[in-house]
Amino acid sequence: MIRIENVSLAFGKTNILKEISVSIPKGGITALIGPNGAGKSSLLGLAARLLPLQAGDISVDNLSVSSTSGKVLAKKIAILRQDNHVGSRLTVRELVGFGRFPHSHGHLTENDHRIIDESLRLFGLTEMSERLLDTLSGGQRQRALVAMAYCQDTDYLLLDEPLNNLDMYFASELMKSLRNIADTRAKTIVIVLHDINYAGSFADRIIAMKDGQVVADGKPADIMTETALGGIYGFNIPVISVGGQPIALPFRR
Amino acid sequence: MSIAANQIGVLLATLVLAALFLVSLGVGAGDVTLFGLWHGTAELDLLAISRLPRTVAVVLTGAGLAIAGLIMQAITRNRFVEPSTAGTAQSAELGILIVTLLWPAASLGFKTLAASVTALLGTAFFLMTAHRLPPTQPFLVPLFGLVYGSVLGAVATLIAWQLDLLQYLSIWSSGDFSGVLRGRYELLWIGAFLVVAAWLVADRLTIMALGRDASIGLGIDYARMMQLGLGIISVISAVTVVVVGVVPFVGLVVPNLVSRLMGDNLRATLPVVAVSGAILLLACDILGRLIRFPYEIPVGTVMGIVGALLFLVLIFQPRVRG
Amino acid sequence: MIDRRLVFLGALALACMVAFMTIGLRGNLGFVLSLRAIKLIALIEVGIAIAVSTVVFQTVTANRILTPSIMGIDALYLFAQILLVFLLGGLAYTSLDAKLKFGVEVVALMALSLGLILPMLRTRLDMGFLLLVGVVIGVLFRSLHSLIARVIDPNDFAVAQASSYANFNDINSELLTVASLLTLAALVFVWHARHVLDVVALGRDTAIGLGINWTRTQVACLLLVASLVAVSTALVGPVAFLGLLFVALAERIVTTRRHSILIPAVALVAIIVLVGGQTLFQHLLGNSSTLGVVVEFAGGVVFLILLWRGSRK
């Protein structure tokens, strides 16, 4: 369980997060949604100890992120950030392999290779595994980075807008893979999404943030309503039902 | 890059280095021939006192500088920086100057220590500043570093001028191996140890090149690795400046060339970078001895030309894709 | 109407000149005065050459932190010298008449600028990239220069240590007349074109829209810059960031980019810094040879600050 208690964050006079308390129990996919600047990425960064905690506490399986050593946490929680500019000339396999670093410190074992192969397969990278990263398209690179995070083989996987740069096909493939991982390997996935329909279709739970606070929290069916979405985003978003699945239509006419 | 191809690369590079090593032993104002070595002690002495120490010094310096550049590029995530374009070498010069000033009789070891400390401070300042330049314009960082280095150089010149130490300064600011003799280069072995140390943390360095977030995510103590990297860079630069003087561009062009051929998995490429650095510097040193035989052109000057040309090729030629 | 700030700068410059000529006079007055006058003229010339070349170069490249030296044009001058050495052979080169040599070098530098710098400016590459290339080219040619110097005369370490800082003490006075003519011609030309330069400063597209023949203007500006760089480099040596320092100071004072005010302002600032600085260092600090290093240091710091600020906007 990721437990977030009274977490606040400020840069200068700007308050990014205000007294946030929320728990994410083990298992399933939790989607973080909300308008730009709501503080979703900051919250994720804090949970993965990429940003120092200013106020409050965050713990992962009762390990406080501020006092637990980085090595221990790296086996517990993996994160993929939004702006991943990789300038290194590495092959896809090498990059994904670095996800094993917390476990093997660079001396890859048979088991490591098995997990690397699995990650490559899972995210459709097997064919391009020997290619250099700078020869890949933006979407392929993005998938390689997700595979690397997965390869870290942690209970918790935090993904900050992983659908960036992906076309519709690969976006939906990636979401299906994540769903599959969550269901069959008992992984806990927290994912920041901009497209609320992906959140509505694939997540078990949606947490909506706005101005540094949690404004809505519940099952997709509870969040994917005209009233709830209108409150979160500040404009009217019609929701229709297609085959029992609520679909938001944030297109103004 | 497959393991086999990688090993062939290392083997080839080592062979080239060995060949240059032998050539270097034979080139100089005094003749050294196999025949002479067999019969006389004078040539053996020449070899043991001057030629061999010099050649070893060049190899150690070239390897050390190339690795210092490699580390700096990894921790700044910028391919165009190296100790002599980031104020490191110039800070080291300032350090030696200050020690020479306050305590003229200081030992070489103490000077190196002082130079390491100032190099560390100067580089830390550069990194803090460069860190805030926009990552979208990678060329600003080396530009900033070059000018920062020349500002530090101006300060050193000014001090030296006032105190009549200008001659000393010119010794440190232009790399030259002609003064290397047995007993006066051994500090350079520190660099060799640091190269090995770098190789031991090669995986961490590769991950650091992926960025701070990725490093922390993979459980690396980012701050401590940064300090370690800075320490290695500073000490290698300081030792080099103290013993032979500033040698530009080795740390810049060698890691870039190797990266183009073999990628950036440092555990595989780091040894190749070290050997290639030694090859480049040794080739330039031999060249400097031959151009105007029996006079010598300092290796700093030769590297200034060869290195600048290679660097221009590197930045003008777009990355080969594939 | 003459700008009040220009009048102030003019008065200050005049005061510096008077101080330079009169402080600490001793011995044979006529001799000392004529010696000082020659030096004064040289300093003024160098100041004007650096000021005008920097302003024009910045205008035509639409870039406020460029100077011809940062782009490597003064290193190109060294390269021109090297070329001549190769074409004529070392001995023939050293025995050549100084003025003739200078003339040939100026022409060579103009040709090199058109051949190397112009294509770079026309590619519209990233500014940081251009600057970096300029700096590296500078290192290249300086190293080449000291290499050649050593090859010609391996024992002459003085030449090999080709000074990396401007030296305002022993100015090469043989070239004074030629340099004066060149500077004067450049000054007349620039003054004549001051309004055109204002339009050029608006950028390529706007300038073309306003009826400027862009290519011709660019070429003319570059030739002008090349000849002025040749003047200052031949007289005192390389001056990497000096022009930047002058322009930054002058802009602070006159707060305008209009050439009819900026050019005189920069020239006056240059004269104040060089003549005033030389007087100060000579008589108060007792060591005039370090002026070049000090102003270079200040210029370098100004460059870092401009780069830092500009990149963070």
mmCIF file of N, CA, C and O in Angstrom, chain C residues 143-181:
data_model
loop_
_atom_site.group_PDB
_atom_site.id
_atom_site.type_symbol
_atom_site.label_atom_id
_atom_site.label_comp_id
_atom_site.label_asym_id
_atom_site.label_seq_id
_atom_site.Cartn_x
_atom_site.Cartn_y
_atom_site.Cartn_z
ATOM 1 N N SER C 143 46.658 27.383 -32.277
ATOM 2 C CA SER C 143 47.619 26.280 -32.162
ATOM 3 C C SER C 143 48.450 26.167 -33.435
ATOM 4 O O SER C 143 49.671 25.993 -33.388
ATOM 5 N N LEU C 144 47.778 26.285 -34.583
ATOM 6 C CA LEU C 144 48.483 26.210 -35.862
ATOM 7 C C LEU C 144 49.542 27.289 -35.931
ATOM 8 O O LEU C 144 50.673 27.059 -36.370
ATOM 9 N N HIS C 145 49.150 28.479 -35.479
ATOM 10 C CA HIS C 145 50.053 29.606 -35.526
ATOM 11 C C HIS C 145 51.301 29.330 -34.706
ATOM 12 O O HIS C 145 52.427 29.556 -35.158
ATOM 13 N N SER C 146 51.119 28.793 -33.495
ATOM 14 C CA SER C 146 52.305 28.574 -32.681
ATOM 15 C C SER C 146 53.111 27.389 -33.210
ATOM 16 O O SER C 146 54.330 27.361 -33.083
ATOM 17 N N LEU C 147 52.428 26.455 -33.850
ATOM 18 C CA LEU C 147 53.152 25.355 -34.484
ATOM 19 C C LEU C 147 54.063 25.874 -35.587
ATOM 20 O O LEU C 147 55.253 25.579 -35.642
ATOM 21 N N ILE C 148 53.482 26.686 -36.466
ATOM 22 C CA ILE C 148 54.251 27.228 -37.585
ATOM 23 C C ILE C 148 55.420 28.063 -37.068
ATOM 24 O O ILE C 148 56.541 27.971 -37.566
ATOM 25 N N ALA C 149 55.113 28.876 -36.029
ATOM 26 C CA ALA C 149 56.167 29.716 -35.487
ATOM 27 C C ALA C 149 57.336 28.851 -35.012
ATOM 28 O O ALA C 149 58.498 29.187 -35.218
ATOM 29 N N ARG C 150 57.023 27.725 -34.413
ATOM 30 C CA ARG C 150 58.082 26.850 -33.917
ATOM 31 C C ARG C 150 58.819 26.158 -35.045
ATOM 32 O O ARG C 150 60.012 25.917 -34.951
ATOM 33 N N VAL C 151 58.074 25.834 -36.086
ATOM 34 C CA VAL C 151 58.720 25.163 -37.204
ATOM 35 C C VAL C 151 59.698 26.115 -37.886
ATOM 36 O O VAL C 151 60.811 25.741 -38.245
ATOM 37 N N ILE C 152 59.289 27.387 -38.007
ATOM 38 C CA ILE C 152 60.156 28.358 -38.656
ATOM 39 C C ILE C 152 61.406 28.593 -37.813
ATOM 40 O O ILE C 152 62.523 28.638 -38.310
ATOM 41 N N ASP C 153 61.217 28.747 -36.523
ATOM 42 C CA ASP C 153 62.352 29.023 -35.661
ATOM 43 C C ASP C 153 62.170 28.330 -34.318
ATOM 44 O O ASP C 153 61.581 28.880 -33.397
ATOM 45 N N PRO C 154 62.673 27.092 -34.203
ATOM 46 C CA PRO C 154 62.413 26.273 -33.015
ATOM 47 C C PRO C 154 62.951 26.898 -31.723
ATOM 48 O O PRO C 154 62.522 26.549 -30.640
ATOM 49 N N ASN C 155 63.904 27.821 -31.845
ATOM 50 C CA ASN C 155 64.496 28.357 -30.627
ATOM 51 C C ASN C 155 63.793 29.611 -30.142
ATOM 52 O O ASN C 155 64.026 30.083 -29.035
ATOM 53 N N ASP C 156 62.949 30.166 -30.993
ATOM 54 C CA ASP C 156 62.318 31.429 -30.631
ATOM 55 C C ASP C 156 61.030 31.174 -29.868
ATOM 56 O O ASP C 156 59.949 31.142 -30.426
ATOM 57 N N PHE C 157 61.169 31.007 -28.563
ATOM 58 C CA PHE C 157 59.985 30.700 -27.767
ATOM 59 C C PHE C 157 59.068 31.893 -27.629
ATOM 60 O O PHE C 157 57.888 31.759 -27.366
ATOM 61 N N ALA C 158 59.639 33.082 -27.797
ATOM 62 C CA ALA C 158 58.823 34.290 -27.668
ATOM 63 C C ALA C 158 57.703 34.280 -28.705
ATOM 64 O O ALA C 158 56.553 34.581 -28.405
ATOM 65 N N VAL C 159 58.048 33.911 -29.936
ATOM 66 C CA VAL C 159 57.034 33.881 -30.986
ATOM 67 C C VAL C 159 56.045 32.754 -30.730
ATOM 68 O O VAL C 159 54.839 32.905 -30.863
ATOM 69 N N ALA C 160 56.601 31.616 -30.318
ATOM 70 C CA ALA C 160 55.761 30.441 -30.140
ATOM 71 C C ALA C 160 54.707 30.685 -29.073
ATOM 72 O O ALA C 160 53.595 30.203 -29.161
ATOM 73 N N GLN C 161 55.065 31.448 -28.070
ATOM 74 C CA GLN C 161 54.094 31.743 -27.025
ATOM 75 C C GLN C 161 53.149 32.833 -27.500
ATOM 76 O O GLN C 161 52.786 33.709 -26.732
ATOM 77 N N ALA C 162 52.797 32.819 -28.772
ATOM 78 C CA ALA C 162 51.960 33.847 -29.382
ATOM 79 C C ALA C 162 50.949 34.343 -28.355
ATOM 80 O O ALA C 162 50.060 33.624 -27.956
ATOM 81 N N SER C 163 51.146 35.564 -27.943
ATOM 82 C CA SER C 163 50.395 36.107 -26.810
ATOM 83 C C SER C 163 48.913 35.881 -27.009
ATOM 84 O O SER C 163 48.369 36.119 -28.077
ATOM 85 N N SER C 164 48.275 35.375 -25.963
ATOM 86 C CA SER C 164 46.841 35.135 -26.081
ATOM 87 C C SER C 164 46.053 36.344 -25.594
ATOM 88 O O SER C 164 44.839 36.344 -25.610
ATOM 89 N N TYR C 165 46.737 37.354 -25.117
ATOM 90 C CA TYR C 165 46.034 38.566 -24.696
ATOM 91 C C TYR C 165 46.556 39.763 -25.477
ATOM 92 O O TYR C 165 47.697 39.786 -25.908
ATOM 93 N N ALA C 166 45.669 40.743 -25.624
ATOM 94 C CA ALA C 166 46.081 41.963 -26.306
ATOM 95 C C ALA C 166 47.144 42.660 -25.483
ATOM 96 O O ALA C 166 47.126 42.658 -24.266
ATOM 97 N N ASN C 167 48.092 43.244 -26.186
ATOM 98 C CA ASN C 167 49.140 43.982 -25.509
ATOM 99 C C ASN C 167 49.107 45.435 -25.993
ATOM 100 O O ASN C 167 49.379 45.713 -27.146
ATOM 101 N N PHE C 168 48.734 46.332 -25.085
ATOM 102 C CA PHE C 168 48.588 47.721 -25.494
ATOM 103 C C PHE C 168 49.869 48.518 -25.263
ATOM 104 O O PHE C 168 49.879 49.718 -25.374
ATOM 105 N N ASN C 169 50.923 47.812 -24.870
ATOM 106 C CA ASN C 169 52.153 48.520 -24.551
ATOM 107 C C ASN C 169 53.044 48.768 -25.753
ATOM 108 O O ASN C 169 53.360 49.900 -26.080
ATOM 109 N N ASP C 170 53.473 47.676 -26.388
ATOM 110 C CA ASP C 170 54.297 47.921 -27.570
ATOM 111 C C ASP C 170 53.441 47.741 -28.803
ATOM 112 O O ASP C 170 53.312 46.656 -29.335
ATOM 113 N N ILE C 171 52.834 48.850 -29.199
ATOM 114 C CA ILE C 171 51.992 48.807 -30.377
ATOM 115 C C ILE C 171 52.859 48.924 -31.612
ATOM 116 O O ILE C 171 53.821 49.691 -31.651
ATOM 117 N N ASN C 172 52.485 48.142 -32.589
ATOM 118 C CA ASN C 172 53.239 48.126 -33.834
ATOM 119 C C ASN C 172 52.995 49.426 -34.605
ATOM 120 O O ASN C 172 52.063 49.531 -35.387
ATOM 121 N N SER C 173 53.862 50.442 -34.405
ATOM 122 C CA SER C 173 53.556 51.776 -34.947
ATOM 123 C C SER C 173 53.891 51.900 -36.426
ATOM 124 O O SER C 173 53.505 52.855 -37.083
ATOM 125 N N GLU C 174 54.593 50.923 -36.978
ATOM 126 C CA GLU C 174 54.891 50.959 -38.417
ATOM 127 C C GLU C 174 53.626 51.015 -39.248
ATOM 128 O O GLU C 174 53.571 51.587 -40.313
ATOM 129 N N LEU C 175 52.591 50.363 -38.704
ATOM 130 C CA LEU C 175 51.372 50.201 -39.494
ATOM 131 C C LEU C 175 50.376 51.322 -39.249
ATOM 132 O O LEU C 175 49.266 51.308 -39.758
ATOM 133 N N LEU C 176 50.792 52.316 -38.426
ATOM 134 C CA LEU C 176 49.841 53.305 -37.968
ATOM 135 C C LEU C 176 49.138 54.039 -39.110
ATOM 136 O O LEU C 176 47.923 54.199 -39.088
ATOM 137 N N THR C 177 49.922 54.456 -40.112
ATOM 138 C CA THR C 177 49.301 55.230 -41.204
ATOM 139 C C THR C 177 48.287 54.391 -41.972
ATOM 140 O O THR C 177 47.160 54.822 -42.206
ATOM 141 N N VAL C 178 48.700 53.218 -42.356
ATOM 142 C CA VAL C 178 47.788 52.339 -43.106
ATOM 143 C C VAL C 178 46.528 52.092 -42.292
ATOM 144 O O VAL C 178 45.398 52.219 -42.783
ATOM 145 N N ALA C 179 46.763 51.750 -41.005
ATOM 146 C CA ALA C 179 45.635 51.429 -40.137
ATOM 147 C C ALA C 179 44.723 52.639 -39.978
ATOM 148 O O ALA C 179 43.498 52.511 -39.981
ATOM 149 N N SER C 180 45.320 53.830 -39.852
ATOM 150 C CA SER C 180 44.513 55.044 -39.710
ATOM 151 C C SER C 180 43.594 55.222 -40.905
ATOM 152 O O SER C 180 42.398 55.501 -40.761
ATOM 153 N N LEU C 181 44.171 55.049 -42.090
ATOM 154 C CA LEU C 181 43.375 55.214 -43.306
ATOM 155 C C LEU C 181 42.206 54.233 -43.337
ATOM 156 O O LEU C 181 41.065 54.612 -43.608
#
